Amino acid sequence: MNMWQKIKPYVYVLPAVLMLVMLFLGGILQGLLQSVGVYVASSTYSLSFEAYRSVLLSEDFWNSLTYSLTIASTSTIVSMWIGTMMAFATYYLSLRVSGGTKIKSVIRLQQLPLLLPHIAVAYMFFLLFTQSGWISRLSYSLGWIEQIDQFPILVHDPYGWSIIFTYVWKEVPFIFLLVYPVLLRLEPSWMQMARVHGASIRQYFFTIFSLLLPSVLTSGYIVFAFTFTAFEVPYLLGVTYPKHIAVLSYQYYSSGGFDFREEALAVNILLVIITAVLGLLILRSLKKLQWHVRGARW
Amino acid sequence: MNRKWFIACSLFFVMVVLTACSTKDDLEEDMTLLDQSWEEIVAKADSSTVTMYMWGGSESINRYMDDYVAPAMQERYGVTFKRVPVSDTKDVLTQLLAEKKAGATGNADIIWINGENFKSTKEEGLLWQPFADKIPNVNRYMDLDSKALFTDFGMDTEGLEVPWGKAQFVFIYDSEKVTSPPKSMEELKQWVMDNPGRFTYPAPPDFHGSAFIRHVLYETTGGYENYDVALNEDALKDDVQPMWDYLNEIEPYLWREGKTYPESASKLDTLFAGGEVWMTMAYDPAKASNEVMNGNFPTTTKTFVLEQGTLTNSHYLSIPFNAPNKAAAMVAINFLVSPEAQIRKSDPTYWGEGMVLDASLLEADDVQRIMEIEQARGDITLSEEELSSHQVPEIRAEYVPYLEKEWFEHVAKN
């Protein structure tokens, strides 16, 4: 019985771990092998890095990479900023307004976008912001623009505005979700004390910001990893050239028979590497931060 | 309690692993299926489930499958018909390829393919045995010598797939905004230049965009006959230059000045429905009628074909190598090419697409029904006569990916 008590937690996580290992790590391994021309199941072992060479030498890849990195970092930074601000504002509100239910409904309202899948939101933004979309039509019927063509191009635009809008709208609540609990752990009296000593709200925010930083960075990293590699939103809202990196990989994978399989998987493996390196960098800076924070007896 | 959970979880994983491994016996059983009589095959299919993976992007086609085919299969053969919608048939092929590599039983009993997809499935050995001559309705009602039916983008079907329908490319326009539609690519160019921003085409490799550029190829380089030879990329380079010139000449006058193209035909349809562009295209002559009927397109919508003809192809039903229920797949395919199902399919209230059966082999009642449907069709869909007198055959399958790739280099990146 004692033995069982000991292994119980491991057994409980076993299904999740197995799933993760089989589907996630297995998938990556499979992709890695196939990108170098090794197909275990059909015993084809022609090891070659040709796919990586051709991808890294292609101009399309670098254009797509720059485009995707720009969109992902813009979306991430804007989401991090707005999400943190909203969390702080809600926290501030919760100190001033008595009655928990009001704050709870404010929080619930902010969580609303989490309920919708990305693809639905992308389509919603398309319907809203395209030149023949609802907002354009509304402005036309209100006489703000003379023709629907005058509505600014926000969907399928070369800068990816609609993709960034979609991501920001979706990810702000996510950042909020991870940052708000940290704020709740602060002593409410700190703020009063800071105010008594003449600190403005802004000064107070910047003082406590270092305490928020670990969760802001972690959630930001998750957002970045997602927006950098996800397919459906840029597919629906992107431009023909340059393609988002995930769309480029999909195009390699699905067009022209099975000729570009290796290239598609090489692109994906490169994405994994970039994301992993970034993750390690953030992890390292977090460790430093935590040491710092622990030093401050947090 | 905890122990039970543990056991249940372990069993689940063992089951997953086992189901992924047990295939060898099934394959041998399949081999003998083709030696059996049709009655035995029908009996074997009884009270089983057949799964068809098919492109799910058309409401009217889905309605035909769900409201007509599925109940009829249940009633007549006791077969439960399951339709699995996919957004791109290539996804199914990817899945089959993975299953082939892993040696696993599949889920799909029937797939809906043609052209490039037929070529890759055939080359990768993803299709089952030649079974077409086993299907009674193929032998009884189809013109077995027809090249249009049994040559798929220049490839002999070899009995690996059964023709299911004939499609033709048409342009769709709003007659309120376009008074006299162009009749050739040259006239289309003029029209596009006179109406900047009102035309575009889906970016290849979208199926419709790819078909559109093939029309340009035919008309700017002198007909489809030039391309009925094996693909030689180097020799072709100069020959196809007029096509890139044409596409680049119209580009500044396209929607968004050609800086971007709709990624799919459905997006182009949305732009057309919203009035942002004034033309769209379909590889289905009756699509416009259906869209008008469903209230998606304006009632002033009309269709046109080019004087020199538009592309026609047949599309096919096939059985994957690892289909779990091949007997029922054959029964379902036989039903789908029966006169009853084919006539119902040609009805615009369902799908409104050309039949693959030879009218001269049909019974008098059926011919009568075809005439009635033809008359009730309205003026949005062109008449069978108008369509069939303006047809050009599809290019060989190997040209398709080549043109799509080159389009990206020559047109999209400019």
PDB file of N, CA, C and O in Angstrom, chain B residues 166-227:
ATOM      1  N   LYS B 166     -18.833  14.790 -64.597  1.00  0.00           N
ATOM      2  CA  LYS B 166     -18.073  15.577 -65.543  1.00  0.00           C
ATOM      3  C   LYS B 166     -18.243  17.022 -65.151  1.00  0.00           C
ATOM      4  O   LYS B 166     -19.351  17.473 -64.853  1.00  0.00           O
ATOM      5  N   ALA B 167     -17.158  17.745 -65.161  1.00  0.00           N
ATOM      6  CA  ALA B 167     -17.255  19.144 -64.770  1.00  0.00           C
ATOM      7  C   ALA B 167     -16.690  20.011 -65.874  1.00  0.00           C
ATOM      8  O   ALA B 167     -15.858  19.571 -66.656  1.00  0.00           O
ATOM      9  N   GLN B 168     -17.167  21.228 -65.943  1.00  0.00           N
ATOM     10  CA  GLN B 168     -16.618  22.184 -66.890  1.00  0.00           C
ATOM     11  C   GLN B 168     -16.418  23.506 -66.192  1.00  0.00           C
ATOM     12  O   GLN B 168     -17.198  23.910 -65.331  1.00  0.00           O
ATOM     13  N   PHE B 169     -15.349  24.172 -66.582  1.00  0.00           N
ATOM     14  CA  PHE B 169     -15.014  25.462 -65.989  1.00  0.00           C
ATOM     15  C   PHE B 169     -15.916  26.536 -66.589  1.00  0.00           C
ATOM     16  O   PHE B 169     -16.083  26.593 -67.807  1.00  0.00           O
ATOM     17  N   VAL B 170     -16.506  27.372 -65.765  1.00  0.00           N
ATOM     18  CA  VAL B 170     -17.261  28.520 -66.275  1.00  0.00           C
ATOM     19  C   VAL B 170     -16.881  29.773 -65.490  1.00  0.00           C
ATOM     20  O   VAL B 170     -16.437  29.687 -64.347  1.00  0.00           O
ATOM     21  N   PHE B 171     -17.027  30.908 -66.135  1.00  0.00           N
ATOM     22  CA  PHE B 171     -16.858  32.177 -65.454  1.00  0.00           C
ATOM     23  C   PHE B 171     -18.228  32.632 -64.974  1.00  0.00           C
ATOM     24  O   PHE B 171     -19.240  32.413 -65.649  1.00  0.00           O
ATOM     25  N   ILE B 172     -18.256  33.258 -63.831  1.00  0.00           N
ATOM     26  CA  ILE B 172     -19.518  33.733 -63.260  1.00  0.00           C
ATOM     27  C   ILE B 172     -19.439  35.252 -63.180  1.00  0.00           C
ATOM     28  O   ILE B 172     -18.402  35.790 -62.776  1.00  0.00           O
ATOM     29  N   TYR B 173     -20.482  35.949 -63.593  1.00  0.00           N
ATOM     30  CA  TYR B 173     -20.428  37.416 -63.534  1.00  0.00           C
ATOM     31  C   TYR B 173     -21.770  37.978 -63.116  1.00  0.00           C
ATOM     32  O   TYR B 173     -22.799  37.291 -63.161  1.00  0.00           O
ATOM     33  N   ASP B 174     -21.749  39.233 -62.721  1.00  0.00           N
ATOM     34  CA  ASP B 174     -22.972  39.900 -62.331  1.00  0.00           C
ATOM     35  C   ASP B 174     -23.437  40.722 -63.534  1.00  0.00           C
ATOM     36  O   ASP B 174     -22.813  41.711 -63.903  1.00  0.00           O
ATOM     37  N   SER B 175     -24.555  40.302 -64.150  1.00  0.00           N
ATOM     38  CA  SER B 175     -24.971  40.928 -65.411  1.00  0.00           C
ATOM     39  C   SER B 175     -25.390  42.377 -65.215  1.00  0.00           C
ATOM     40  O   SER B 175     -25.508  43.136 -66.176  1.00  0.00           O
ATOM     41  N   GLU B 176     -25.617  42.782 -63.982  1.00  0.00           N
ATOM     42  CA  GLU B 176     -25.965  44.177 -63.751  1.00  0.00           C
ATOM     43  C   GLU B 176     -24.735  45.077 -63.923  1.00  0.00           C
ATOM     44  O   GLU B 176     -24.844  46.223 -64.330  1.00  0.00           O
ATOM     45  N   LYS B 177     -23.572  44.518 -63.611  1.00  0.00           N
ATOM     46  CA  LYS B 177     -22.350  45.324 -63.672  1.00  0.00           C
ATOM     47  C   LYS B 177     -21.540  45.053 -64.935  1.00  0.00           C
ATOM     48  O   LYS B 177     -20.807  45.917 -65.394  1.00  0.00           O
ATOM     49  N   VAL B 178     -21.659  43.856 -65.461  1.00  0.00           N
ATOM     50  CA  VAL B 178     -20.920  43.491 -66.668  1.00  0.00           C
ATOM     51  C   VAL B 178     -21.945  43.299 -67.777  1.00  0.00           C
ATOM     52  O   VAL B 178     -22.691  42.327 -67.762  1.00  0.00           O
ATOM     53  N   THR B 179     -21.985  44.240 -68.733  1.00  0.00           N
ATOM     54  CA  THR B 179     -23.054  44.153 -69.727  1.00  0.00           C
ATOM     55  C   THR B 179     -22.743  43.120 -70.808  1.00  0.00           C
ATOM     56  O   THR B 179     -23.598  42.320 -71.150  1.00  0.00           O
ATOM     57  N   SER B 180     -21.522  43.160 -71.366  1.00  0.00           N
ATOM     58  CA  SER B 180     -21.209  42.129 -72.349  1.00  0.00           C
ATOM     59  C   SER B 180     -19.951  41.395 -71.923  1.00  0.00           C
ATOM     60  O   SER B 180     -18.851  41.936 -71.989  1.00  0.00           O
ATOM     61  N   PRO B 181     -20.118  40.190 -71.436  1.00  0.00           N
ATOM     62  CA  PRO B 181     -18.964  39.443 -70.909  1.00  0.00           C
ATOM     63  C   PRO B 181     -17.968  39.111 -72.015  1.00  0.00           C
ATOM     64  O   PRO B 181     -18.353  38.895 -73.159  1.00  0.00           O
ATOM     65  N   PRO B 182     -16.680  39.074 -71.691  1.00  0.00           N
ATOM     66  CA  PRO B 182     -15.650  38.766 -72.681  1.00  0.00           C
ATOM     67  C   PRO B 182     -15.780  37.348 -73.229  1.00  0.00           C
ATOM     68  O   PRO B 182     -16.302  36.470 -72.542  1.00  0.00           O
ATOM     69  N   LYS B 183     -15.303  37.146 -74.449  1.00  0.00           N
ATOM     70  CA  LYS B 183     -15.419  35.826 -75.060  1.00  0.00           C
ATOM     71  C   LYS B 183     -14.070  35.154 -75.238  1.00  0.00           C
ATOM     72  O   LYS B 183     -13.986  34.014 -75.652  1.00  0.00           O
ATOM     73  N   SER B 184     -13.010  35.911 -74.992  1.00  0.00           N
ATOM     74  CA  SER B 184     -11.680  35.324 -75.125  1.00  0.00           C
ATOM     75  C   SER B 184     -10.797  35.934 -74.054  1.00  0.00           C
ATOM     76  O   SER B 184     -11.169  36.907 -73.396  1.00  0.00           O
ATOM     77  N   MET B 185      -9.601  35.371 -73.888  1.00  0.00           N
ATOM     78  CA  MET B 185      -8.677  35.903 -72.901  1.00  0.00           C
ATOM     79  C   MET B 185      -8.231  37.302 -73.285  1.00  0.00           C
ATOM     80  O   MET B 185      -7.988  38.148 -72.423  1.00  0.00           O
ATOM     81  N   GLU B 186      -8.142  37.566 -74.604  1.00  0.00           N
ATOM     82  CA  GLU B 186      -7.759  38.892 -75.077  1.00  0.00           C
ATOM     83  C   GLU B 186      -8.827  39.906 -74.645  1.00  0.00           C
ATOM     84  O   GLU B 186      -8.509  40.976 -74.129  1.00  0.00           O
ATOM     85  N   GLU B 187     -10.100  39.543 -74.850  1.00  0.00           N
ATOM     86  CA  GLU B 187     -11.185  40.441 -74.442  1.00  0.00           C
ATOM     87  C   GLU B 187     -11.249  40.594 -72.930  1.00  0.00           C
ATOM     88  O   GLU B 187     -11.575  41.662 -72.412  1.00  0.00           O
ATOM     89  N   LEU B 188     -10.917  39.499 -72.236  1.00  0.00           N
ATOM     90  CA  LEU B 188     -10.917  39.575 -70.771  1.00  0.00           C
ATOM     91  C   LEU B 188      -9.864  40.576 -70.297  1.00  0.00           C
ATOM     92  O   LEU B 188     -10.112  41.386 -69.410  1.00  0.00           O
ATOM     93  N   LYS B 189      -8.711  40.544 -70.962  1.00  0.00           N
ATOM     94  CA  LYS B 189      -7.645  41.478 -70.588  1.00  0.00           C
ATOM     95  C   LYS B 189      -8.137  42.918 -70.746  1.00  0.00           C
ATOM     96  O   LYS B 189      -7.935  43.752 -69.854  1.00  0.00           O
ATOM     97  N   GLN B 190      -8.801  43.170 -71.894  1.00  0.00           N
ATOM     98  CA  GLN B 190      -9.318  44.506 -72.143  1.00  0.00           C
ATOM     99  C   GLN B 190     -10.306  44.900 -71.052  1.00  0.00           C
ATOM    100  O   GLN B 190     -10.272  45.998 -70.507  1.00  0.00           O
ATOM    101  N   TRP B 191     -11.186  43.951 -70.740  1.00  0.00           N
ATOM    102  CA  TRP B 191     -12.219  44.234 -69.736  1.00  0.00           C
ATOM    103  C   TRP B 191     -11.580  44.544 -68.379  1.00  0.00           C
ATOM    104  O   TRP B 191     -11.985  45.460 -67.679  1.00  0.00           O
ATOM    105  N   VAL B 192     -10.570  43.753 -68.032  1.00  0.00           N
ATOM    106  CA  VAL B 192      -9.904  43.953 -66.747  1.00  0.00           C
ATOM    107  C   VAL B 192      -9.263  45.343 -66.695  1.00  0.00           C
ATOM    108  O   VAL B 192      -9.349  46.056 -65.693  1.00  0.00           O
ATOM    109  N   MET B 193      -8.653  45.740 -67.826  1.00  0.00           N
ATOM    110  CA  MET B 193      -8.000  47.052 -67.854  1.00  0.00           C
ATOM    111  C   MET B 193      -9.017  48.187 -67.805  1.00  0.00           C
ATOM    112  O   MET B 193      -8.758  49.239 -67.225  1.00  0.00           O
ATOM    113  N   ASP B 194     -10.193  47.953 -68.390  1.00  0.00           N
ATOM    114  CA  ASP B 194     -11.239  48.987 -68.361  1.00  0.00           C
ATOM    115  C   ASP B 194     -11.913  49.072 -66.995  1.00  0.00           C
ATOM    116  O   ASP B 194     -12.532  50.075 -66.657  1.00  0.00           O
ATOM    117  N   ASN B 195     -11.834  47.990 -66.242  1.00  0.00           N
ATOM    118  CA  ASN B 195     -12.509  47.953 -64.942  1.00  0.00           C
ATOM    119  C   ASN B 195     -11.510  47.588 -63.850  1.00  0.00           C
ATOM    120  O   ASN B 195     -11.565  46.502 -63.277  1.00  0.00           O
ATOM    121  N   PRO B 196     -10.586  48.505 -63.562  1.00  0.00           N
ATOM    122  CA  PRO B 196      -9.528  48.133 -62.618  1.00  0.00           C
ATOM    123  C   PRO B 196     -10.085  47.736 -61.256  1.00  0.00           C
ATOM    124  O   PRO B 196     -11.060  48.323 -60.782  1.00  0.00           O
ATOM    125  N   GLY B 197      -9.488  46.711 -60.677  1.00  0.00           N
ATOM    126  CA  GLY B 197      -9.870  46.293 -59.327  1.00  0.00           C
ATOM    127  C   GLY B 197     -11.063  45.372 -59.264  1.00  0.00           C
ATOM    128  O   GLY B 197     -11.462  44.946 -58.184  1.00  0.00           O
ATOM    129  N   ARG B 198     -11.674  45.067 -60.423  1.00  0.00           N
ATOM    130  CA  ARG B 198     -12.908  44.285 -60.396  1.00  0.00           C
ATOM    131  C   ARG B 198     -12.721  42.829 -60.771  1.00  0.00           C
ATOM    132  O   ARG B 198     -13.691  42.091 -60.951  1.00  0.00           O
ATOM    133  N   PHE B 199     -11.483  42.417 -60.990  1.00  0.00           N
ATOM    134  CA  PHE B 199     -11.244  41.031 -61.349  1.00  0.00           C
ATOM    135  C   PHE B 199     -10.039  40.513 -60.579  1.00  0.00           C
ATOM    136  O   PHE B 199      -9.104  41.262 -60.293  1.00  0.00           O
ATOM    137  N   THR B 200     -10.075  39.251 -60.233  1.00  0.00           N
ATOM    138  CA  THR B 200      -8.895  38.578 -59.719  1.00  0.00           C
ATOM    139  C   THR B 200      -9.150  37.079 -59.820  1.00  0.00           C
ATOM    140  O   THR B 200     -10.243  36.660 -60.214  1.00  0.00           O
ATOM    141  N   TYR B 201      -8.139  36.294 -59.531  1.00  0.00           N
ATOM    142  CA  TYR B 201      -8.328  34.851 -59.534  1.00  0.00           C
ATOM    143  C   TYR B 201      -7.629  34.282 -58.309  1.00  0.00           C
ATOM    144  O   TYR B 201      -6.686  34.897 -57.798  1.00  0.00           O
ATOM    145  N   PRO B 202      -8.083  33.132 -57.817  1.00  0.00           N
ATOM    146  CA  PRO B 202      -7.451  32.570 -56.631  1.00  0.00           C
ATOM    147  C   PRO B 202      -6.001  32.213 -56.927  1.00  0.00           C
ATOM    148  O   PRO B 202      -5.672  31.805 -58.039  1.00  0.00           O
ATOM    149  N   ALA B 203      -5.136  32.378 -55.935  1.00  0.00           N
ATOM    150  CA  ALA B 203      -3.719  32.087 -56.136  1.00  0.00           C
ATOM    151  C   ALA B 203      -3.523  30.584 -56.301  1.00  0.00           C
ATOM    152  O   ALA B 203      -3.934  29.819 -55.447  1.00  0.00           O
ATOM    153  N   PRO B 204      -2.909  30.149 -57.435  1.00  0.00           N
ATOM    154  CA  PRO B 204      -2.528  28.738 -57.488  1.00  0.00           C
ATOM    155  C   PRO B 204      -1.609  28.458 -56.287  1.00  0.00           C
ATOM    156  O   PRO B 204      -0.921  29.377 -55.852  1.00  0.00           O
ATOM    157  N   PRO B 205      -1.549  27.278 -55.704  1.00  0.00           N
ATOM    158  CA  PRO B 205      -2.123  26.029 -56.154  1.00  0.00           C
ATOM    159  C   PRO B 205      -3.610  25.821 -55.868  1.00  0.00           C
ATOM    160  O   PRO B 205      -4.059  24.687 -55.941  1.00  0.00           O
ATOM    161  N   ASP B 206      -4.356  26.857 -55.541  1.00  0.00           N
ATOM    162  CA  ASP B 206      -5.790  26.638 -55.460  1.00  0.00           C
ATOM    163  C   ASP B 206      -6.251  26.072 -56.792  1.00  0.00           C
ATOM    164  O   ASP B 206      -5.823  26.495 -57.873  1.00  0.00           O
ATOM    165  N   PHE B 207      -7.149  25.106 -56.720  1.00  0.00           N
ATOM    166  CA  PHE B 207      -7.613  24.366 -57.874  1.00  0.00           C
ATOM    167  C   PHE B 207      -8.177  25.286 -58.966  1.00  0.00           C
ATOM    168  O   PHE B 207      -7.855  25.139 -60.146  1.00  0.00           O
ATOM    169  N   HIS B 208      -8.990  26.261 -58.563  1.00  0.00           N
ATOM    170  CA  HIS B 208      -9.623  27.126 -59.553  1.00  0.00           C
ATOM    171  C   HIS B 208      -8.644  28.114 -60.168  1.00  0.00           C
ATOM    172  O   HIS B 208      -8.681  28.381 -61.361  1.00  0.00           O
ATOM    173  N   GLY B 209      -7.762  28.652 -59.322  1.00  0.00           N
ATOM    174  CA  GLY B 209      -6.761  29.582 -59.831  1.00  0.00           C
ATOM    175  C   GLY B 209      -5.835  28.881 -60.806  1.00  0.00           C
ATOM    176  O   GLY B 209      -5.459  29.418 -61.850  1.00  0.00           O
ATOM    177  N   SER B 210      -5.497  27.655 -60.466  1.00  0.00           N
ATOM    178  CA  SER B 210      -4.642  26.861 -61.314  1.00  0.00           C
ATOM    179  C   SER B 210      -5.319  26.600 -62.665  1.00  0.00           C
ATOM    180  O   SER B 210      -4.680  26.681 -63.715  1.00  0.00           O
ATOM    181  N   ALA B 211      -6.608  26.316 -62.643  1.00  0.00           N
ATOM    182  CA  ALA B 211      -7.349  26.101 -63.890  1.00  0.00           C
ATOM    183  C   ALA B 211      -7.416  27.397 -64.698  1.00  0.00           C
ATOM    184  O   ALA B 211      -7.292  27.388 -65.924  1.00  0.00           O
ATOM    185  N   PHE B 212      -7.577  28.524 -64.011  1.00  0.00           N
ATOM    186  CA  PHE B 212      -7.647  29.796 -64.717  1.00  0.00           C
ATOM    187  C   PHE B 212      -6.365  30.048 -65.511  1.00  0.00           C
ATOM    188  O   PHE B 212      -6.411  30.415 -66.685  1.00  0.00           O
ATOM    189  N   ILE B 213      -5.212  29.829 -64.881  1.00  0.00           N
ATOM    190  CA  ILE B 213      -3.967  30.113 -65.615  1.00  0.00           C
ATOM    191  C   ILE B 213      -3.761  29.115 -66.757  1.00  0.00           C
ATOM    192  O   ILE B 213      -3.116  29.433 -67.739  1.00  0.00           O
ATOM    193  N   ARG B 214      -4.336  27.939 -66.651  1.00  0.00           N
ATOM    194  CA  ARG B 214      -4.222  27.002 -67.779  1.00  0.00           C
ATOM    195  C   ARG B 214      -5.013  27.503 -68.996  1.00  0.00           C
ATOM    196  O   ARG B 214      -4.600  27.314 -70.126  1.00  0.00           O
ATOM    197  N   HIS B 215      -6.153  28.174 -68.732  1.00  0.00           N
ATOM    198  CA  HIS B 215      -6.880  28.797 -69.850  1.00  0.00           C
ATOM    199  C   HIS B 215      -6.015  29.855 -70.521  1.00  0.00           C
ATOM    200  O   HIS B 215      -5.976  29.964 -71.729  1.00  0.00           O
ATOM    201  N   VAL B 216      -5.341  30.640 -69.679  1.00  0.00           N
ATOM    202  CA  VAL B 216      -4.460  31.674 -70.227  1.00  0.00           C
ATOM    203  C   VAL B 216      -3.365  31.011 -71.064  1.00  0.00           C
ATOM    204  O   VAL B 216      -3.060  31.450 -72.171  1.00  0.00           O
ATOM    205  N   LEU B 217      -2.825  29.932 -70.542  1.00  0.00           N
ATOM    206  CA  LEU B 217      -1.775  29.208 -71.270  1.00  0.00           C
ATOM    207  C   LEU B 217      -2.271  28.774 -72.643  1.00  0.00           C
ATOM    208  O   LEU B 217      -1.633  29.030 -73.660  1.00  0.00           O
ATOM    209  N   TYR B 218      -3.427  28.128 -72.662  1.00  0.00           N
ATOM    210  CA  TYR B 218      -3.972  27.637 -73.928  1.00  0.00           C
ATOM    211  C   TYR B 218      -4.164  28.780 -74.922  1.00  0.00           C
ATOM    212  O   TYR B 218      -3.798  28.690 -76.082  1.00  0.00           O
ATOM    213  N   GLU B 219      -4.759  29.880 -74.455  1.00  0.00           N
ATOM    214  CA  GLU B 219      -5.115  30.930 -75.407  1.00  0.00           C
ATOM    215  C   GLU B 219      -3.926  31.790 -75.826  1.00  0.00           C
ATOM    216  O   GLU B 219      -3.934  32.366 -76.900  1.00  0.00           O
ATOM    217  N   THR B 220      -2.911  31.898 -74.973  1.00  0.00           N
ATOM    218  CA  THR B 220      -1.792  32.751 -75.375  1.00  0.00           C
ATOM    219  C   THR B 220      -0.716  31.972 -76.118  1.00  0.00           C
ATOM    220  O   THR B 220       0.155  32.570 -76.746  1.00  0.00           O
ATOM    221  N   THR B 221      -0.732  30.644 -76.030  1.00  0.00           N
ATOM    222  CA  THR B 221       0.358  29.901 -76.667  1.00  0.00           C
ATOM    223  C   THR B 221      -0.146  28.915 -77.707  1.00  0.00           C
ATOM    224  O   THR B 221       0.599  28.039 -78.148  1.00  0.00           O
ATOM    225  N   GLY B 222      -1.437  29.051 -78.091  1.00  0.00           N
ATOM    226  CA  GLY B 222      -1.900  28.275 -79.228  1.00  0.00           C
ATOM    227  C   GLY B 222      -2.386  26.870 -78.939  1.00  0.00           C
ATOM    228  O   GLY B 222      -1.974  25.929 -79.602  1.00  0.00           O
ATOM    229  N   GLY B 223      -3.242  26.751 -77.946  1.00  0.00           N
ATOM    230  CA  GLY B 223      -4.020  25.515 -77.838  1.00  0.00           C
ATOM    231  C   GLY B 223      -3.407  24.410 -77.023  1.00  0.00           C
ATOM    232  O   GLY B 223      -2.204  24.397 -76.754  1.00  0.00           O
ATOM    233  N   TYR B 224      -4.260  23.486 -76.643  1.00  0.00           N
ATOM    234  CA  TYR B 224      -3.861  22.422 -75.724  1.00  0.00           C
ATOM    235  C   TYR B 224      -3.029  21.354 -76.409  1.00  0.00           C
ATOM    236  O   TYR B 224      -2.298  20.620 -75.758  1.00  0.00           O
ATOM    237  N   GLU B 225      -3.106  21.270 -77.752  1.00  0.00           N
ATOM    238  CA  GLU B 225      -2.401  20.201 -78.460  1.00  0.00           C
ATOM    239  C   GLU B 225      -0.898  20.246 -78.174  1.00  0.00           C
ATOM    240  O   GLU B 225      -0.238  19.218 -78.116  1.00  0.00           O
ATOM    241  N   ASN B 226      -0.381  21.488 -77.981  1.00  0.00           N
ATOM    242  CA  ASN B 226       1.054  21.640 -77.755  1.00  0.00           C
ATOM    243  C   ASN B 226       1.542  20.924 -76.510  1.00  0.00           C
ATOM    244  O   ASN B 226       2.727  20.687 -76.350  1.00  0.00           O
ATOM    245  N   TYR B 227       0.613  20.640 -75.601  1.00  0.00           N
ATOM    246  CA  TYR B 227       1.046  20.146 -74.301  1.00  0.00           C
ATOM    247  C   TYR B 227       0.710  18.679 -74.090  1.00  0.00           C
ATOM    248  O   TYR B 227       0.767  18.180 -72.981  1.00  0.00           O
TER     249      TYR B 227
END
